[in-house]
Short mmCIF file of C-alpha atoms and ligand atoms in Angstrom, two decimals:
data_model
loop_
_atom_site.label_atom_id
_atom_site.label_comp_id
_atom_site.label_asym_id
_atom_site.label_seq_id
_atom_site.Cartn_x
_atom_site.Cartn_y
_atom_site.Cartn_z
CA MET A 1 82.01 106.69 52.46
CA ASP A 2 81.99 107.12 56.26
CA ARG A 3 80.22 104.39 58.17
CA ILE A 4 79.06 103.76 61.57
CA TYR A 5 77.58 100.60 63.42
CA ILE A 6 75.77 101.38 66.57
CA THR A 7 74.49 98.76 69.02
CA THR A 8 72.48 98.94 72.17
CA PRO A 9 72.68 95.96 74.74
CA LEU A 10 69.99 93.35 74.11
CA TYR A 11 67.13 94.01 76.74
CA TYR A 12 66.34 91.17 79.16
CA VAL A 13 62.50 90.39 78.57
CA ASN A 14 61.85 89.85 82.10
CA ALA A 15 60.83 93.52 82.88
CA GLU A 16 59.27 96.49 81.13
CA PRO A 17 61.27 99.08 79.38
CA HIS A 18 62.38 101.83 81.98
CA LEU A 19 64.53 104.78 81.98
CA GLY A 20 67.71 102.72 82.13
CA SER A 21 67.01 100.83 79.08
CA ALA A 22 65.57 104.01 77.42
CA TYR A 23 68.38 105.92 77.96
CA THR A 24 70.67 103.73 75.90
CA MET A 25 67.95 103.99 73.36
CA ILE A 26 67.97 107.73 73.41
CA ILE A 27 71.77 108.31 73.15
CA THR A 28 71.98 105.66 70.48
CA ASP A 29 69.02 106.90 68.45
CA THR A 30 70.44 110.56 68.70
CA LEU A 31 73.73 109.37 67.32
CA ALA A 32 72.23 107.36 64.59
CA ARG A 33 70.13 110.27 63.29
CA TYR A 34 73.04 112.41 63.70
CA TYR A 35 75.34 110.60 61.48
CA LYS A 36 72.56 109.61 59.12
CA ALA A 37 71.86 113.34 58.77
CA ASN A 38 75.43 114.03 58.00
CA GLY A 39 75.41 111.50 55.04
CA TRP A 40 77.22 108.71 56.81
CA GLU A 41 76.16 105.09 56.07
CA ALA A 42 74.81 103.92 59.60
CA PHE A 43 73.52 100.61 60.74
CA TYR A 44 71.66 100.87 64.07
CA LEU A 45 71.02 97.67 66.05
CA THR A 46 68.84 96.78 69.11
CA GLY A 47 66.80 93.81 70.28
CA THR A 48 66.04 91.42 73.09
CA ASP A 49 67.93 88.92 74.99
CA GLU A 50 65.62 86.11 75.65
CA HIS A 51 67.43 82.92 76.89
CA GLY A 52 68.73 81.71 80.40
CA ASP A 53 67.61 81.19 83.83
CA LYS A 54 66.27 84.53 84.47
CA ILE A 55 63.76 84.41 81.41
CA ALA A 56 62.79 80.75 82.13
CA GLN A 57 62.14 81.82 85.78
CA ALA A 58 60.02 84.90 84.64
CA ALA A 59 58.11 82.62 82.23
CA ALA A 60 57.49 80.01 84.88
CA GLN A 61 56.06 82.81 87.20
CA ALA A 62 53.83 83.95 84.48
CA GLY A 63 52.83 80.39 84.13
CA VAL A 64 53.52 80.50 80.33
CA ASP A 65 56.06 78.37 78.27
CA PRO A 66 59.30 80.35 77.55
CA LYS A 67 58.78 80.78 73.83
CA PRO A 68 55.51 82.28 74.07
CA PHE A 69 56.47 84.26 76.94
CA THR A 70 59.48 85.87 75.11
CA ASP A 71 57.51 86.35 71.74
CA GLN A 72 55.14 88.40 73.88
CA MET A 73 57.54 90.16 75.99
CA SER A 74 59.90 90.93 72.98
CA ALA A 75 57.06 92.29 71.21
CA THR A 76 56.09 94.69 74.14
CA PHE A 77 59.75 95.97 73.84
CA GLN A 78 59.59 96.45 70.06
CA ALA A 79 56.03 98.19 70.33
CA ALA A 80 57.44 100.44 73.22
CA TRP A 81 60.48 101.53 71.20
CA ASP A 82 58.44 102.13 68.13
CA SER A 83 56.01 104.25 70.05
CA CYS A 84 59.08 106.13 71.49
CA GLY A 85 60.17 106.74 67.77
CA PHE A 86 63.47 105.06 67.90
CA SER A 87 64.99 104.72 64.51
CA TYR A 88 66.62 101.32 64.79
CA ASP A 89 67.47 99.53 61.55
CA HIS A 90 67.16 95.99 62.90
CA PHE A 91 65.68 94.31 65.91
CA ILE A 92 67.38 91.21 66.77
CA ARG A 93 66.00 88.44 69.11
CA THR A 94 68.50 85.85 70.50
CA THR A 95 65.85 83.39 69.60
CA ASP A 96 65.90 84.14 65.81
CA ALA A 97 66.79 81.16 63.94
CA TYR A 98 69.75 82.83 61.98
CA HIS A 99 71.13 84.00 65.54
CA VAL A 100 70.78 80.46 66.89
CA ARG A 101 72.42 79.05 63.84
CA TYR A 102 75.43 81.54 63.95
CA VAL A 103 76.04 80.89 67.69
CA GLN A 104 76.11 77.22 67.04
CA GLU A 105 78.65 77.77 63.95
CA LEU A 106 80.80 79.93 66.17
CA LEU A 107 80.98 77.36 69.05
CA THR A 108 81.80 74.63 66.68
CA LYS A 109 84.73 76.71 65.20
CA VAL A 110 86.08 77.57 68.59
CA TYR A 111 85.67 74.13 70.02
CA LYS A 112 87.54 72.54 66.83
CA ALA A 113 90.30 75.17 67.31
CA GLY A 114 90.64 73.69 71.10
CA ASP A 115 89.54 76.83 72.78
CA ILE A 116 86.53 75.23 74.36
CA TYR A 117 87.09 72.25 76.96
CA PHE A 118 85.08 69.82 79.04
CA ASP A 119 85.84 69.86 82.72
CA ARG A 120 84.38 69.13 86.10
CA TYR A 121 84.06 72.35 88.26
CA GLY A 122 82.56 73.13 91.56
CA GLY A 123 81.86 76.94 92.33
CA LEU A 124 79.44 79.41 93.88
CA TYR A 125 76.68 80.24 91.55
CA CYS A 126 74.33 83.19 91.70
CA PHE A 127 71.15 82.39 89.92
CA GLY A 128 70.28 85.98 89.69
CA CYS A 129 73.47 86.75 87.57
CA GLU A 130 73.58 83.35 85.93
CA ARG A 131 77.30 83.22 86.63
CA PHE A 132 79.77 81.54 89.12
CA TYR A 133 81.44 83.91 91.57
CA THR A 134 84.92 83.79 93.16
CA GLU A 135 84.98 84.11 97.04
CA LYS A 136 86.85 87.48 96.44
CA GLU A 137 84.11 88.94 94.25
CA LEU A 138 81.51 88.38 97.06
CA VAL A 139 80.46 90.76 99.36
CA ASP A 140 79.99 89.20 103.02
CA GLY A 141 79.61 86.12 101.25
CA LYS A 142 76.83 87.35 99.15
CA CYS A 143 76.41 88.33 95.64
CA PRO A 144 77.06 92.10 95.30
CA ASP A 145 74.20 92.63 93.07
CA HIS A 146 71.44 90.38 94.34
CA ARG A 147 72.51 90.27 98.12
CA THR A 148 71.89 86.51 98.07
CA VAL A 149 74.18 83.75 99.08
CA PRO A 150 75.31 81.84 96.12
CA GLU A 151 74.82 78.12 96.12
CA LEU A 152 77.67 75.63 95.90
CA ILE A 153 77.31 73.81 92.65
CA GLU A 154 79.38 71.02 91.30
CA GLU A 155 78.95 70.05 87.67
CA GLU A 156 80.59 69.05 84.25
CA ASN A 157 80.57 71.72 81.84
CA TYR A 158 82.31 73.28 78.76
CA PHE A 159 84.62 75.93 79.41
CA PHE A 160 85.94 78.64 77.09
CA ARG A 161 89.84 79.37 77.23
CA MET A 162 89.47 83.01 77.91
CA SER A 163 92.63 83.24 79.90
CA LYS A 164 94.68 82.30 76.79
CA TYR A 165 93.62 85.88 75.40
CA GLN A 166 94.24 87.84 78.46
CA ASP A 167 97.69 89.23 77.64
CA ARG A 168 96.69 90.14 74.20
CA LEU A 169 93.63 91.93 75.13
CA LEU A 170 95.82 93.80 77.76
CA ARG A 171 98.00 94.96 74.87
CA HIS A 172 95.21 95.77 72.79
CA LEU A 173 93.81 98.10 75.50
CA GLU A 174 97.52 99.57 75.81
CA GLU A 175 97.78 100.20 72.26
CA HIS A 176 94.17 101.56 71.85
CA PRO A 177 93.86 103.68 74.90
CA ASP A 178 90.19 104.75 73.95
CA PHE A 179 89.06 101.05 73.03
CA ILE A 180 86.89 101.43 76.25
CA ARG A 181 85.76 104.86 77.03
CA PRO A 182 85.46 107.00 79.19
CA GLU A 183 88.70 106.22 80.48
CA GLY A 184 87.71 105.20 84.05
CA PHE A 185 85.97 102.37 82.74
CA LYS A 186 89.06 101.20 80.53
CA ASN A 187 91.06 101.61 83.72
CA GLU A 188 88.49 99.09 85.30
CA VAL A 189 88.91 96.59 82.65
CA VAL A 190 92.58 96.99 82.77
CA ALA A 191 92.76 96.37 86.54
CA MET A 192 90.69 93.15 85.98
CA LEU A 193 93.33 92.04 83.30
CA ARG A 194 96.03 92.68 85.72
CA GLU A 195 94.67 89.78 87.75
CA ARG A 196 94.01 86.27 86.83
CA ILE A 197 90.73 86.17 84.71
CA GLY A 198 90.53 82.40 84.50
CA ASP A 199 88.35 80.53 81.96
CA LEU A 200 84.67 81.15 81.30
CA CYS A 201 81.95 78.44 82.05
CA ILE A 202 79.88 78.53 78.79
CA SER A 203 77.45 75.66 79.26
CA ARG A 204 74.47 74.67 81.46
CA PRO A 205 73.32 71.01 81.66
CA LYS A 206 69.80 70.46 80.53
CA SER A 207 69.17 68.84 83.66
CA ARG A 208 69.13 72.49 85.29
CA LEU A 209 68.25 74.65 82.43
CA THR A 210 66.93 73.93 78.98
CA TRP A 211 65.91 77.25 77.83
CA GLY A 212 68.98 78.10 75.80
CA ILE A 213 70.84 77.33 72.51
CA GLU A 214 71.88 73.79 72.47
CA ILE A 215 75.63 73.11 72.48
CA PRO A 216 76.02 71.79 68.87
CA PHE A 217 78.71 69.10 69.92
CA ASP A 218 76.80 67.87 73.16
CA GLN A 219 73.11 67.71 73.19
CA ARG A 220 73.01 67.36 77.08
CA TYR A 221 73.87 71.17 77.38
CA VAL A 222 72.57 74.57 76.36
CA THR A 223 74.73 77.75 75.98
CA TYR A 224 75.43 80.25 78.77
CA VAL A 225 73.23 83.11 78.03
CA TRP A 226 76.22 85.76 77.72
CA PHE A 227 78.03 83.42 75.43
CA ASP A 228 74.92 83.45 73.38
CA ALA A 229 73.68 87.00 73.60
CA LEU A 230 76.93 88.92 72.84
CA ILE A 231 77.29 87.05 69.43
CA ASN A 232 74.23 89.11 68.29
CA TYR A 233 76.35 91.97 67.43
CA VAL A 234 77.94 89.86 64.76
CA SER A 235 75.23 87.57 63.86
CA ALA A 236 73.09 90.55 63.07
CA LEU A 237 75.38 91.76 60.41
CA LYS A 238 76.18 88.24 58.98
CA HIS A 239 72.46 87.80 58.53
CA ARG A 240 72.45 90.43 55.74
CA GLY A 241 75.35 88.90 54.11
CA GLU A 242 79.26 88.55 54.40
CA GLU A 243 79.58 91.96 52.64
CA PHE A 244 77.42 93.70 54.95
CA PHE A 245 79.49 92.33 57.79
CA GLU A 246 82.84 93.27 56.30
CA LYS A 247 81.42 96.70 55.67
CA PHE A 248 80.16 97.46 59.23
CA TRP A 249 81.92 95.35 61.73
CA PRO A 250 85.19 97.22 61.73
CA GLN A 251 82.98 100.50 62.71
CA ALA A 252 81.30 98.79 65.58
CA GLU A 253 80.31 101.23 68.48
CA HIS A 254 78.91 99.39 71.28
CA PHE A 255 76.84 101.26 73.83
CA ILE A 256 76.18 99.68 77.39
CA GLY A 257 75.47 100.60 80.97
CA LYS A 258 78.39 100.26 83.46
CA ASP A 259 76.83 97.06 85.02
CA ILE A 260 77.74 95.06 82.02
CA LEU A 261 81.14 96.21 81.57
CA LYS A 262 82.88 92.93 82.10
CA PRO A 263 81.05 90.67 79.66
CA HIS A 264 81.65 93.45 77.11
CA GLY A 265 85.14 94.53 78.19
CA ILE A 266 86.47 91.00 78.74
CA PHE A 267 84.35 88.11 77.60
CA TRP A 268 83.35 89.64 74.05
CA PRO A 269 86.82 90.84 72.76
CA THR A 270 88.56 87.48 73.94
CA MET A 271 85.43 85.31 72.07
CA LEU A 272 86.06 87.56 68.99
CA MET A 273 89.93 86.76 69.43
CA ALA A 274 89.04 83.01 69.71
CA ALA A 275 86.69 82.94 66.69
CA GLY A 276 89.31 84.77 64.49
CA LEU A 277 87.41 87.92 64.12
CA PRO A 278 88.50 91.50 64.48
CA LEU A 279 87.54 93.47 67.69
CA TYR A 280 84.97 96.10 67.67
CA LYS A 281 86.07 99.75 67.42
CA HIS A 282 84.78 101.25 70.75
CA LEU A 283 82.85 100.15 73.94
CA ASN A 284 81.13 103.21 75.02
CA VAL A 285 79.93 103.09 78.76
CA HIS A 286 77.29 105.08 80.43
CA GLY A 287 76.53 105.65 84.09
CA PHE A 288 73.32 104.68 85.95
CA TRP A 289 70.15 106.62 86.65
CA THR A 290 68.56 106.87 89.90
CA SER A 291 65.35 108.19 90.68
CA GLU A 292 65.11 111.12 93.34
CA GLY A 293 68.27 110.02 94.62
CA GLN A 294 67.37 106.25 95.11
CA LYS A 295 68.00 103.11 93.10
CA MET A 296 64.92 102.51 90.73
CA SER A 297 63.04 99.64 91.80
CA LYS A 298 59.40 98.32 91.25
CA SER A 299 59.01 97.87 94.97
CA LEU A 300 59.88 101.43 95.64
CA GLY A 301 57.42 102.47 92.90
CA ASN A 302 59.83 104.97 91.71
CA THR A 303 60.92 103.59 88.22
CA VAL A 304 60.52 106.20 85.34
CA SER A 305 58.63 104.80 82.38
CA PRO A 306 59.54 106.28 78.94
CA LEU A 307 55.86 105.74 77.88
CA GLU A 308 54.59 107.35 80.80
CA MET A 309 56.94 110.37 80.19
CA LYS A 310 56.04 110.46 76.47
CA GLU A 311 52.26 110.78 77.45
CA ARG A 312 52.85 113.48 80.04
CA ILE A 313 55.61 115.82 78.39
CA GLY A 314 56.08 114.37 75.04
CA MET A 315 58.89 112.07 73.91
CA ASP A 316 61.10 115.07 72.77
CA ALA A 317 61.16 116.72 76.00
CA PHE A 318 61.88 113.54 77.82
CA ARG A 319 64.84 113.08 75.46
CA TYR A 320 65.95 116.87 76.01
CA PHE A 321 66.00 116.36 79.81
CA VAL A 322 67.77 113.00 79.61
CA LEU A 323 70.48 114.12 77.27
CA ARG A 324 70.81 117.64 78.84
CA GLU A 325 70.76 116.64 82.55
CA SER A 326 73.39 113.77 82.30
CA VAL A 327 77.03 113.68 81.59
CA PHE A 328 77.89 110.47 79.47
CA GLY A 329 79.84 108.13 81.62
CA GLN A 330 78.46 109.40 84.94
CA ASP A 331 75.70 108.62 87.06
CA ALA A 332 72.70 110.87 86.91
CA ASP A 333 69.63 111.43 88.98
CA PHE A 334 66.17 111.93 87.59
CA ARG A 335 64.24 114.53 89.72
CA GLU A 336 60.96 116.04 89.21
CA ASP A 337 61.76 119.30 90.13
CA ALA A 338 64.78 119.46 87.79
CA LEU A 339 62.60 118.07 84.93
CA VAL A 340 59.90 120.72 85.43
CA ALA A 341 62.60 123.50 85.73
CA ARG A 342 64.43 122.40 82.59
CA TYR A 343 61.21 121.94 80.63
CA ASN A 344 59.81 125.62 81.52
CA ALA A 345 63.10 127.45 81.28
CA ASP A 346 64.76 126.02 78.08
CA LEU A 347 61.70 124.50 76.29
CA ALA A 348 58.59 126.46 77.00
CA ASN A 349 60.44 129.86 77.53
CA ASN A 350 63.68 129.92 75.60
CA LEU A 351 62.73 127.76 72.50
CA GLY A 352 59.06 127.89 72.57
CA ASN A 353 58.77 131.68 73.11
CA LEU A 354 61.21 132.40 70.17
CA VAL A 355 59.27 130.35 67.69
CA SER A 356 55.67 131.68 68.80
CA ARG A 357 57.01 135.42 68.72
CA VAL A 358 58.76 135.12 65.47
CA LEU A 359 55.85 133.23 63.65
CA ALA A 360 53.24 135.85 65.26
CA MET A 361 55.13 138.84 64.12
CA GLN A 362 55.51 137.34 60.56
CA ASN A 363 51.92 136.62 60.52
CA ARG A 364 50.70 139.95 61.95
CA TYR A 365 53.01 142.11 59.98
CA PHE A 366 53.25 140.28 56.46
CA SER A 367 50.37 137.72 56.63
CA GLY A 368 53.05 135.03 56.89
CA ALA A 369 54.67 136.14 53.58
CA VAL A 370 58.61 136.01 54.07
CA GLN A 371 60.31 139.41 52.91
CA PRO A 372 63.36 139.67 51.01
CA LEU A 373 66.78 140.27 52.41
CA SER A 374 68.90 143.26 51.16
CA GLY A 375 72.64 142.45 50.50
CA ASP A 376 73.28 144.91 53.14
CA TRP A 377 73.66 143.17 56.44
CA ARG A 378 73.82 144.81 59.66
CA LYS A 379 76.34 143.83 62.36
CA GLU A 380 73.78 141.99 64.59
CA ASP A 381 72.26 140.09 61.41
CA GLN A 382 75.89 138.77 60.82
CA ALA A 383 76.58 138.12 64.61
CA LEU A 384 73.22 135.99 64.71
CA LYS A 385 74.34 133.85 61.61
CA ASP A 386 77.88 133.46 63.10
CA LYS A 387 76.34 132.35 66.37
CA PHE A 388 74.68 129.43 64.69
CA ALA A 389 77.80 128.64 62.72
CA GLN A 390 79.70 128.62 66.03
CA ALA A 391 77.08 126.35 67.57
CA GLU A 392 77.35 123.65 64.68
CA THR A 393 80.85 123.55 64.88
CA GLU A 394 80.64 122.95 68.62
CA LEU A 395 78.03 120.48 68.26
CA HIS A 396 80.06 118.37 65.93
CA ARG A 397 82.97 118.38 68.21
CA HIS A 398 80.91 117.48 71.31
CA MET A 399 79.20 114.66 69.31
CA VAL A 400 82.45 113.02 68.40
CA GLU A 401 83.23 113.16 72.20
CA LEU A 402 79.58 111.83 73.13
CA GLN A 403 79.09 115.00 75.29
CA PHE A 404 75.33 115.28 74.36
CA HIS A 405 74.92 117.68 77.07
CA ARG A 406 77.35 120.14 75.84
CA ALA A 407 75.92 119.86 72.28
CA LEU A 408 72.74 120.89 73.45
CA GLU A 409 74.17 123.69 75.36
CA SER A 410 75.73 125.02 72.29
CA VAL A 411 72.27 124.99 70.50
CA TRP A 412 70.85 126.73 73.31
CA ALA A 413 73.51 129.58 73.46
CA ALA A 414 72.40 130.18 69.92
CA ILE A 415 68.69 130.02 70.99
CA ASP A 416 69.53 132.67 73.46
CA HIS A 417 71.25 134.73 71.09
CA ALA A 418 68.24 134.66 68.66
CA ASN A 419 66.09 135.86 71.61
CA ARG A 420 68.50 138.68 72.44
CA TYR A 421 68.53 139.69 68.65
CA ILE A 422 64.82 140.37 69.05
CA VAL A 423 65.31 142.52 71.91
CA GLN A 424 68.30 144.19 70.26
CA THR A 425 66.41 144.81 66.87
CA ALA A 426 62.89 145.37 68.43
CA PRO A 427 60.99 144.61 65.45
CA PHE A 428 57.56 145.45 67.33
CA THR A 429 58.80 148.94 67.75
CA LEU A 430 60.32 149.33 64.29
CA PHE A 431 57.01 148.35 62.67
CA LYS A 432 55.32 151.25 64.18
CA ASP A 433 57.44 153.37 61.75
CA PRO A 434 56.18 152.77 58.08
CA ALA A 435 59.66 153.72 56.70
CA GLN A 436 61.25 150.91 58.73
CA ARG A 437 59.01 148.15 57.14
CA THR A 438 61.77 146.63 54.95
CA ARG A 439 64.03 146.43 57.81
CA VAL A 440 61.17 144.50 59.90
CA GLY A 441 61.08 142.16 57.00
CA GLU A 442 64.78 141.60 57.04
CA VAL A 443 64.83 140.83 60.69
CA LEU A 444 62.07 138.55 60.62
CA HIS A 445 63.77 136.83 57.75
CA HIS A 446 66.94 136.38 59.67
CA LEU A 447 64.84 134.95 62.59
CA LEU A 448 63.11 132.53 60.44
CA GLU A 449 66.43 131.41 59.20
CA ALA A 450 67.69 131.02 62.97
CA ILE A 451 64.47 128.68 63.43
CA ARG A 452 65.32 126.73 60.36
CA GLN A 453 68.90 126.25 61.80
CA ILE A 454 67.59 125.32 65.13
CA SER A 455 65.41 122.48 63.38
CA ARG A 456 68.44 121.30 61.55
CA LEU A 457 70.68 121.36 64.62
CA LEU A 458 68.01 119.89 67.01
CA ALA A 459 66.89 117.00 64.47
CA PRO A 460 68.80 114.23 66.16
CA PHE A 461 67.90 115.06 69.62
CA MET A 462 64.35 116.25 69.09
CA PRO A 463 63.26 114.70 65.99
CA ASP A 464 59.49 115.52 66.29
CA THR A 465 60.19 118.95 67.39
CA ALA A 466 62.63 119.64 64.33
CA LYS A 467 59.81 118.15 62.01
CA GLU A 468 57.17 120.58 63.45
CA LEU A 469 59.47 123.54 63.09
CA ARG A 470 59.73 122.56 59.40
CA ARG A 471 56.19 122.27 59.10
CA LEU A 472 55.58 125.63 60.64
CA LEU A 473 58.16 127.15 58.11
CA GLU A 474 56.41 125.42 55.48
CA LEU A 475 59.68 123.47 54.32
CA LYS A 476 59.67 120.32 52.59
CA GLU A 477 61.51 117.25 53.74
CA GLY A 478 63.85 117.26 50.68
CA ASP A 479 67.65 117.89 51.06
CA GLY A 480 67.53 121.09 49.12
CA ASP A 481 66.30 123.58 51.62
CA TYR A 482 67.79 121.47 54.52
CA ARG A 483 71.25 122.24 53.08
CA ALA A 484 70.58 125.77 51.78
CA LEU A 485 72.70 128.60 53.08
CA TRP A 486 71.58 131.27 55.32
CA GLY A 487 69.60 133.82 53.45
CA GLU A 488 68.90 131.36 50.34
CA CYS A 489 66.13 129.10 51.64
CA PHE A 490 63.07 131.23 51.74
CA SER A 491 62.24 132.94 48.34
CA PRO A 492 60.22 136.15 48.89
CA GLY A 493 56.54 135.39 49.22
CA HIS A 494 57.08 131.99 50.70
CA LYS A 495 54.46 131.71 53.18
CA ILE A 496 54.92 130.34 56.73
CA ASP A 497 52.44 128.98 59.09
CA GLY A 498 50.68 130.75 62.30
CA PRO A 499 52.27 130.66 65.63
CA THR A 500 51.77 127.74 67.98
CA VAL A 501 52.62 126.64 71.37
CA LEU A 502 55.23 123.99 71.03
CA PHE A 503 55.79 123.37 74.87
CA PRO A 504 52.90 124.25 76.99
CA ARG A 505 54.31 125.54 80.52
CA ILE A 506 54.02 122.89 83.30
CA GLU A 507 52.32 124.69 86.13
CA LEU A 508 53.21 123.50 89.62
CA PRO A 509 50.40 122.98 91.95
CA SER A 510 51.73 125.93 94.23
CA GLU A 511 51.70 128.14 90.95
CA ALA A 512 48.20 127.14 89.76
N1 LIG B 601 70.78 91.34 78.44
C1 LIG B 601 71.76 92.01 79.07
C2 LIG B 601 72.62 92.65 77.93
C3 LIG B 601 73.11 91.56 76.83
S1 LIG B 601 73.94 92.65 75.57
C4 LIG B 601 74.46 91.35 74.64
C5 LIG B 601 71.42 93.11 79.96
N2 LIG B 601 70.23 93.49 79.78
S2 LIG B 601 69.24 94.60 80.77
O1 LIG B 601 67.83 94.60 80.37
O2 LIG B 601 69.42 93.98 82.17
O3 LIG B 601 69.99 95.81 80.65
C6 LIG B 601 70.11 96.61 79.70
C7 LIG B 601 70.58 97.96 79.67
O4 LIG B 601 69.80 98.74 80.58
C8 LIG B 601 72.09 97.68 80.26
O5 LIG B 601 72.90 98.46 79.47
C9 LIG B 601 72.10 98.39 81.67
O6 LIG B 601 73.19 98.97 82.00
C10 LIG B 601 70.85 99.40 81.35
N3 LIG B 601 70.26 99.87 82.61
C11 LIG B 601 69.63 99.23 83.55
N4 LIG B 601 69.27 99.93 84.66
C12 LIG B 601 69.81 101.15 84.48
C13 LIG B 601 69.77 102.37 85.15
N5 LIG B 601 69.20 102.52 86.25
N6 LIG B 601 70.31 103.39 84.61
C14 LIG B 601 71.19 103.35 83.40
N7 LIG B 601 71.06 102.29 82.69
C15 LIG B 601 70.54 101.10 83.30
O7 LIG B 601 72.00 93.64 80.91
#
């Protein structure tokens, strides 16, 4: 059986969910639904990253101990994702006991194998990033992300012999050119690996930070948050048993944003090598969203909230916009005018009108009862069916390439075609001629089939809309009609529901 293991980054619990985190969720949720609908065995993992300085500081600011703080924030995340309808199979927290145990087990193993050593180290440390920087990485002496001057810290710590695996990782990337994709990000990692990567400091003295997983062989230290968090991808599978791990791990598809390329592209595979575990299958890297051309930030008040979007235009419309407007791997801009334009053109007009027109005619002309198809198909009937078959073939290809915008384009080409088919066949004119009633019944039958196919093709992208279409067509959830061939789903007399407005137009103030 085909299998896929889909993961998102674990979200830091120091901020509310926003478009950046929701974007990875939308992509991965779409893929998980797509593969499950195609009969694959899929495991879809998300969760929260809860240890480290950043979280300890956020808790302190809130005046709460880290544990209750993370409990509450993690629950907020989970509730937000549930309200968005994301279909993850497991939600992991890095404070979960099984995760903590596994991290300690792995640390012990790597330590015993000699790949973790104790050393004195002085370096420039950025508290925001929770890591040491080399002079070369700084911009004007400041952390490139936080624009703050890092502090000189000298202390004794544990180090992971990352450099030992540098050449092996470079070879792996050469032998598996799509290990990290799109290619630009692979090239970035290759460039990093052509320089000295050094070893990785993986502990923090408790004198400085206590909120972390204790180093199992030295109680004076806790584990560096990245060394802890990355391991979730394995601990979540191991939690379900060794067999489960063996089954899914080789099929791991990680999804991340480009800012966390280095930990996932270098720390993680070298950690896996040291632990004697196979590498993940692919690291899939997406770009960043800006809002009206600017970096999203709380102070600018321009962050896009998935829950607010759901409230305003519905989750499916938000999903559609995000997937249709961006190209996987590239940056994208969230613009209000683009959102309204796409919503009105693609959803309210093309899709919404098609559905309401067809259902209205079916009800007006035949009281909702589906009419039989004769064996005698006209050229335009066949062309309509072919267009949907073409959309499906293209969609499969685009999904494999993670080209979500293209996949949606293909479906919309078929939707456009169905609208043109109405103009071409003009059932509203034909109906005036009693001798043409049978043909009108056939035309509408083909159009109902088109709507059924739309529901099928859109299900991974717009699950609620797909469901609503099936409800309007009075189809059951079961597999039978889902897989039925064109023309073999609706038995004559099957009654469909009345028309409805799926996507009410958004009126701009100037139009109102
Ligand atoms: N906790 C780490 C990940 C550990 S994975 C073992 C982390 N968390 S995060 O909450 O800061 O970021 C989560 C994800 O959101 C990352 O993939 C990040 O790239 C993504 N995004 C945050 N802001 C974003 C945008 N503005 N646009 C797109 N994605 C962005 O990093």
